[in-house]
Amino acid sequence: MIPKEKLMEMYEKMVRIRRFEEKAVELFLKGALPGFLHSSIGQEAVSVGACAALREDDYMISTHRGHGDIIAKGARVDLMMAELFAKKTGYCKGKGGSMHIADLDLGILGATGIVGAGLPIINGAALACQLKGTDQVSLCFFGDGASNTGSFHEALNMASIWNLPVIFVCQNNLYAESTPQWVHQKIQDISVRAQGYGIPGVSVDGNNVLTVYRATSEAVERARGKGGPTLIECKTYRWLGHYVGDPGTAYRTKEEVEQWKSRDPVKQYRANLLANGVCEEKDLDAIDRRLEREIEEAVEFARNSPDPDPEDALQDVYIGEYIP
Amino acid sequence: MIPKEKLMEMYEKMVRIRRFEEKAVELFLKGALPGFLHSSIGQEAVSVGACAALREDDYMISTHRGHGDIIAKGARVDLMMAELFAKKTGYCKGKGGSMHIADLDLGILGATGIVGAGLPIINGAALACQLKGTDQVSLCFFGDGASNTGSFHEALNMASIWNLPVIFVCQNNLYAESTPQWVHQKIQDISVRAQGYGIPGVSVDGNNVLTVYRATSEAVERARGKGGPTLIECKTYRWLGHYVGDPGTAYRTKEEVEQWKSRDPVKQYRANLLANGVCEEKDLDAIDRRLEREIEEAVEFARNSPDPDPEDALQDVYIGEYIP
Amino acid sequence: MREITYREALREGLREEMKRDETVFLLGEDIAEFGGTYKVTQGLLEEFGPARVRNTPISEAAIVGAALGAALLGMRPVAEIMYIDFSTIAIDQIANQIAKVRYMFGGKARASLVIRTQGGAGRSSAAQHAQSLEAWYSHIPGLKVVMPSTPYDVKGLIKSSIRDDNPILFIEHKLLYNEKGPVPEEEYLIPIGKADIKREGKDVTIVATSRMVLRALKAAQALTEDGVEAEVVDPRTLVPLDEETILQSIKKTGRLLIVHEASKRCGFGAEIAALASEKAFYDLDAPIKRVAAANTPVPFAPKMESFVIPDERAIIKGVRELLG
Amino acid sequence: MREITYREALREGLREEMKRDETVFLLGEDIAEFGGTYKVTQGLLEEFGPARVRNTPISEAAIVGAALGAALLGMRPVAEIMYIDFSTIAIDQIANQIAKVRYMFGGKARASLVIRTQGGAGRSSAAQHAQSLEAWYSHIPGLKVVMPSTPYDVKGLIKSSIRDDNPILFIEHKLLYNEKGPVPEEEYLIPIGKADIKREGKDVTIVATSRMVLRALKAAQALTEDGVEAEVVDPRTLVPLDEETILQSIKKTGRLLIVHEASKRCGFGAEIAALASEKAFYDLDAPIKRVAAANTPVPFAPKMESFVIPDERAIIKGVRELLG
Ligand SMILES: Cc1ncc(C[n+]2csc(CCOP(=O)(O)OP(=O)(O)O)c2C)c(N)n1
Ligand SMILES: Cc1ncc(C[n+]2csc(CCOP(=O)(O)OP(=O)(O)O)c2C)c(N)n1
Ligand SMILES: [Mg+2]
Ligand SMILES: [Mg+2]
């Protein structure tokens, strides 16, 4: 039995992600945000279900499509929004932007813009915990496209042979940019690749937050108990294009998109909570309203924050002085 | 039924490899050869069994431990020996040495010193044949250690999704340099990795040349018939150290080495030919003697060949002129 | 003459060569239906079909390796690496295999292929999507490096690159694709290894590459108000480098300013400075000056990004210092 | 003072730091029982156990990525890449992740790690095992690059590198391991960023790196017969570079010769030449000269290899030309 508090927290996080992402898209389309933006709308159940299985002192690493993951691990939306706005108060002081948000105090080891590059790094975090003798686990998100990178293979093999406390969570949204899964790999269930490393692998419905939570919890338990790594594939869908600006229509049918939208992970979970009598509609509405405000305030904070000074660009290259 | 001629040719090739390698080791230990030398003694059945399943116009790519593979595909030992001696008459005019022998006319696309790097390249050869509409197939040798490289993964996935006419032949000699297989990967049968790409995979006794031949022939037939790639793991053993100079004792027991030597692929095959009445002892002895001579002549050729001119170093960087 | 964009000119060049030579084919991530992230290959799938316009998995090493294998069999592949930042994943294939096969094999192999990629900052794409790595590739013997700055050049040079028998790294710039310029209807080629004097002048030589050529031209225009006539030399190809044209210009002006977008330390500008200090020492009337990006990763925030990347003002300031 | 080899000095440095700081650990291919291909880590497994002296699969990206992940959690890993030629496989992790995390994350991450590797020619190891790629890494802001030439320097610098809070590429030379030199018994550190004048002189400045320092010293000795007193400056660390010491020396001598083993084009020598042509222009009495490897892959044959790699004669000839 999952305690009510936990159930409600998951709902809250899913809605926080949805609202954050919607707002970010809106702002981007208005030209308020520089750079690119990869929306994770539609994938909330994976981010939240997986991170809900972690402790605050566990580690997580994310991807170019990372806002959802990062919020799920506890990141502050005001500092995130400020980063999207390229402000000095942002998580990365405006140096990283959407693709590189980190909060090491929350165990968020950042996000990388290089597809697949997070997998080798997460092993190091897990190794550090193993060497220090803690029972912390480390989790890595990555996409279906990333599962074809050399990094995926090298990292899963290393994790398996060193029995590292890692959970590899594949967010299979069926596309790598414009390339459908069947064009980039012959297998359907990415979890079968686990067999090549002698580790457990499982494929689950990535639009059901509780399913993801349960699968991840099992993997976390195994990892904490020195049982080694697990590969979890969560089948899900991104509603929008690869990045804001790509309508996502050149390579997907309207029907496909609509069909997946009808399986909205947030709505489904809301219905589930009500159907199971976990709470009442008004409780959820209250959360919705609170988050609406929270996101507005985050935008406010971001807008009112100062830009970085141009010369700040020369800081943080090294610990110590800039090397001219 | 394999025709006698073919059976005898396989024997001849195995002995050619064995004699070539023994001679090379001897010469290296005497200080006659520059660079390093990776001996393939003990692995003859893989090289010969796999290449015997190919046509002359099929393609093959090899590794740092490539002499056996290259001889099996038909390379001339005199030009090889001259290359080992760094002579102008060598396969690579003394520019490549032991690790980089190629003979494009024989479909030998060379050997690479970077572990795993041959796998992506073989796909390109296979793709070229596919695009040209020929029925040629392409074969890539690599080691157990190489099966942990990112290149292995990217290449097998690409071959599978493009249905390329490729045969991936893993020479699992149980060690990657000093590292035993169980230290570098958790799985025992490397062929299980084929499942991660939705292609056939098989593990066979790599010390039995006919077993390797049959497994490869099946894969070749599939590839020629547009049935796509196959992963074949051949379990074998290198008798000597990783390179000449490494006694190979720091990480292996004497017993293990002796046990594998008792399963000498050349001796076993010889016994097999005699037991099955394919030929008589004297036929094989005649081959042995002929090859002894051939190798001596190769050494002679190499020794009597001129060194390259120092300035030759500036040629062959480009097609066209050296760019200073 | 008609004016078209850099993107269109490039696409025309690709299309013409694909029509002209059946062995030319394209491979890369999202280049087919999607037309590539920067839409260079849009429409080519429809025209040439999926065999010759190939979407790949996210497997840069496998992409480039496949190009090499195909080239060894006589094809002329054009591989696209979406961002030069991702070429890091294929760099073993590029620098250790492609650049070296011909040499290692003693002049027998032909690695006639083009790797198209794009670099540069200015879109707030942050540290992993905005690098300028041309100096790396220029350091590796066996490669040629082409870096066109105008629609006219990009078309003429892509055509020559595809026909060249040597491997070529062809570096576009993400902010040049929309730039327009005159491009003849009739066919033309631009020789690899010939610099272009984009503007004649007598007071100072500005050697600039890629997008910086445009900025140098604007700066040169602005400098006329000081009565300064700057000569702007665009090497167009870094390897081979047209030393003659650069040295002649220095002879005329006595002053050298080098502008590029890569980090200053060990950028290509260092090579040009070295060239001048070796071969034009007695022609120089003042110290050489490099105007290049700061030695920092590329920051996300537009204000910081424009601070680290050279702009017209920095070029003008540099020239004034040189003349001062 | 006692004399020990470069290899022993390096091992002592590693051992002392491992004793001093529990967070220091080693990982790499064949570094445990085998002691590393060049035997640097021999005996450390026995002393520190398999948790801190870790054999890895052949997975360079995973090795370096794991080092980064562990460093983010406060460890101080020392990763060994067997040959700098293989660093190409990890270069996304090195250049895009390790070098940039701190910056991208707005100064929050600490990537305190050392990547030990070795380069250089002279053993007939051919094109893929003999490169000198220091210029590549020096081009990437966020990394420090250390290249020690003597037993004394290698020990003092490995200790400082391990203690440095920034990521360091530590480049050894395969032909220096057996070189002997004085090394104090008592502990000492060498600051990162401080050049060493290996020989004082007044007629010409020779800036040389790694093994070329030894050759420059021999050349300087031979030049005394011409009555020429050459000053030999060893930068020891390329990033940060001790510009002051180099510029002071040029001020004294008025002449600059640069010697390195990397290919000349875009080698680190270009950066030193550029530095001098920018900041020491008025101190120079003659053109700058670079003595570096030819722009070819490294050939196998000893005669060709010694032709392309600078030797004493080339250095002496260079100096005579400069003075002539
Ligand atoms: C190594 C590398 N290659 C290519 C890209 C360009 N790119 C960015 S995201 C992406 C698709 C990633 O697909 P997937 O892993 O499925 O993640 P998703 O975007 O679907 O979340 C690509 C090709 C990149 N960032 N890094
Ligand atoms: C990418 C890369 N990493 C490391 C090496 C060094 N090295 C050469 S051979 C070898 C072991 C290869 O093992 P395996 O693939 O099993 O082939 P085997 O030597 O057993 O034939 C290693 C580590 C290399 N050449 N390339
Ligand atoms: Mg995806
Ligand atoms: Mg092996």
PDB file of C-alpha atoms and ligand atoms in Angstrom, chain A residues 64-65 113-115 143-146 173 175-177 242, chain C residues 29-30 58 60 82 86 89 129, ligand 1:
ATOM      1  CA  HIS A  64      17.917  17.136 -23.247  1.00  0.00           C
ATOM      2  CA  ARG A  65      14.217  16.546 -22.521  1.00  0.00           C
ATOM      3  CA  GLY A 113      22.652  17.464 -24.474  1.00  0.00           C
ATOM      4  CA  ILE A 114      24.635  14.603 -25.921  1.00  0.00           C
ATOM      5  CA  VAL A 115      22.308  11.669 -26.419  1.00  0.00           C
ATOM      6  CA  GLY A 143      15.376   7.772 -24.605  1.00  0.00           C
ATOM      7  CA  ASP A 144      14.697   5.021 -27.105  1.00  0.00           C
ATOM      8  CA  GLY A 145      17.091   6.733 -29.489  1.00  0.00           C
ATOM      9  CA  ALA A 146      19.785   6.737 -26.831  1.00  0.00           C
ATOM     10  CA  ASN A 173       8.430   7.698 -26.585  1.00  0.00           C
ATOM     11  CA  TYR A 175      10.627   8.420 -31.675  1.00  0.00           C
ATOM     12  CA  ALA A 176      14.156   9.686 -31.750  1.00  0.00           C
ATOM     13  CA  GLU A 177      13.664  13.141 -33.149  1.00  0.00           C
ATOM     14  CA  HIS A 242      10.889  16.999 -30.949  1.00  0.00           C
TER      15      HIS A 242
ATOM     16  CA  GLU C  29      20.206  11.243 -38.431  1.00  0.00           C
ATOM     17  CA  ASP C  30      16.826  12.596 -39.472  1.00  0.00           C
ATOM     18  CA  ILE C  58      21.758   7.776 -33.162  1.00  0.00           C
ATOM     19  CA  GLU C  60      27.631   8.507 -34.947  1.00  0.00           C
ATOM     20  CA  MET C  82      24.081  16.855 -37.035  1.00  0.00           C
ATOM     21  CA  PHE C  86      28.583  15.092 -31.846  1.00  0.00           C
ATOM     22  CA  ILE C  89      31.493  10.223 -30.831  1.00  0.00           C
ATOM     23  CA  HIS C 129      25.772  22.484 -29.482  1.00  0.00           C
TER      24      HIS C 129
HETATM   25  C1  LIG E   1      25.114  12.036 -29.754  1.00  0.00           C
HETATM   26  C2  LIG E   1      23.996  12.864 -30.238  1.00  0.00           C
HETATM   27  N1  LIG E   1      23.518  12.648 -31.461  1.00  0.00           N
HETATM   28  C3  LIG E   1      22.475  13.360 -31.917  1.00  0.00           C
HETATM   29  C4  LIG E   1      21.898  14.326 -31.144  1.00  0.00           C
HETATM   30  C5  LIG E   1      20.716  15.157 -31.671  1.00  0.00           C
HETATM   31  N2  LIG E   1      19.523  14.747 -30.979  1.00  0.00           N
HETATM   32  C6  LIG E   1      19.075  15.385 -29.886  1.00  0.00           C
HETATM   33  S1  LIG E   1      17.767  14.628 -29.197  1.00  0.00           S
HETATM   34  C7  LIG E   1      17.757  13.446 -30.392  1.00  0.00           C
HETATM   35  C8  LIG E   1      16.754  12.357 -30.355  1.00  0.00           C
HETATM   36  C9  LIG E   1      16.869  11.593 -29.094  1.00  0.00           C
HETATM   37  O1  LIG E   1      15.976  10.553 -29.118  1.00  0.00           O
HETATM   38  P1  LIG E   1      15.588   9.800 -27.783  1.00  0.00           P
HETATM   39  O2  LIG E   1      16.842   9.281 -27.154  1.00  0.00           O
HETATM   40  O3  LIG E   1      14.553   8.823 -28.118  1.00  0.00           O
HETATM   41  O4  LIG E   1      15.047  10.918 -26.809  1.00  0.00           O
HETATM   42  P2  LIG E   1      13.741  11.824 -27.007  1.00  0.00           P
HETATM   43  O5  LIG E   1      14.176  13.056 -27.737  1.00  0.00           O
HETATM   44  O6  LIG E   1      12.732  11.032 -27.745  1.00  0.00           O
HETATM   45  O7  LIG E   1      13.319  12.149 -25.630  1.00  0.00           O
HETATM   46  C10 LIG E   1      18.769  13.644 -31.298  1.00  0.00           C
HETATM   47  C11 LIG E   1      19.058  12.800 -32.483  1.00  0.00           C
HETATM   48  C12 LIG E   1      22.466  14.561 -29.880  1.00  0.00           C
HETATM   49  N3  LIG E   1      22.013  15.522 -29.076  1.00  0.00           N
HETATM   50  N4  LIG E   1      23.498  13.800 -29.446  1.00  0.00           N
END
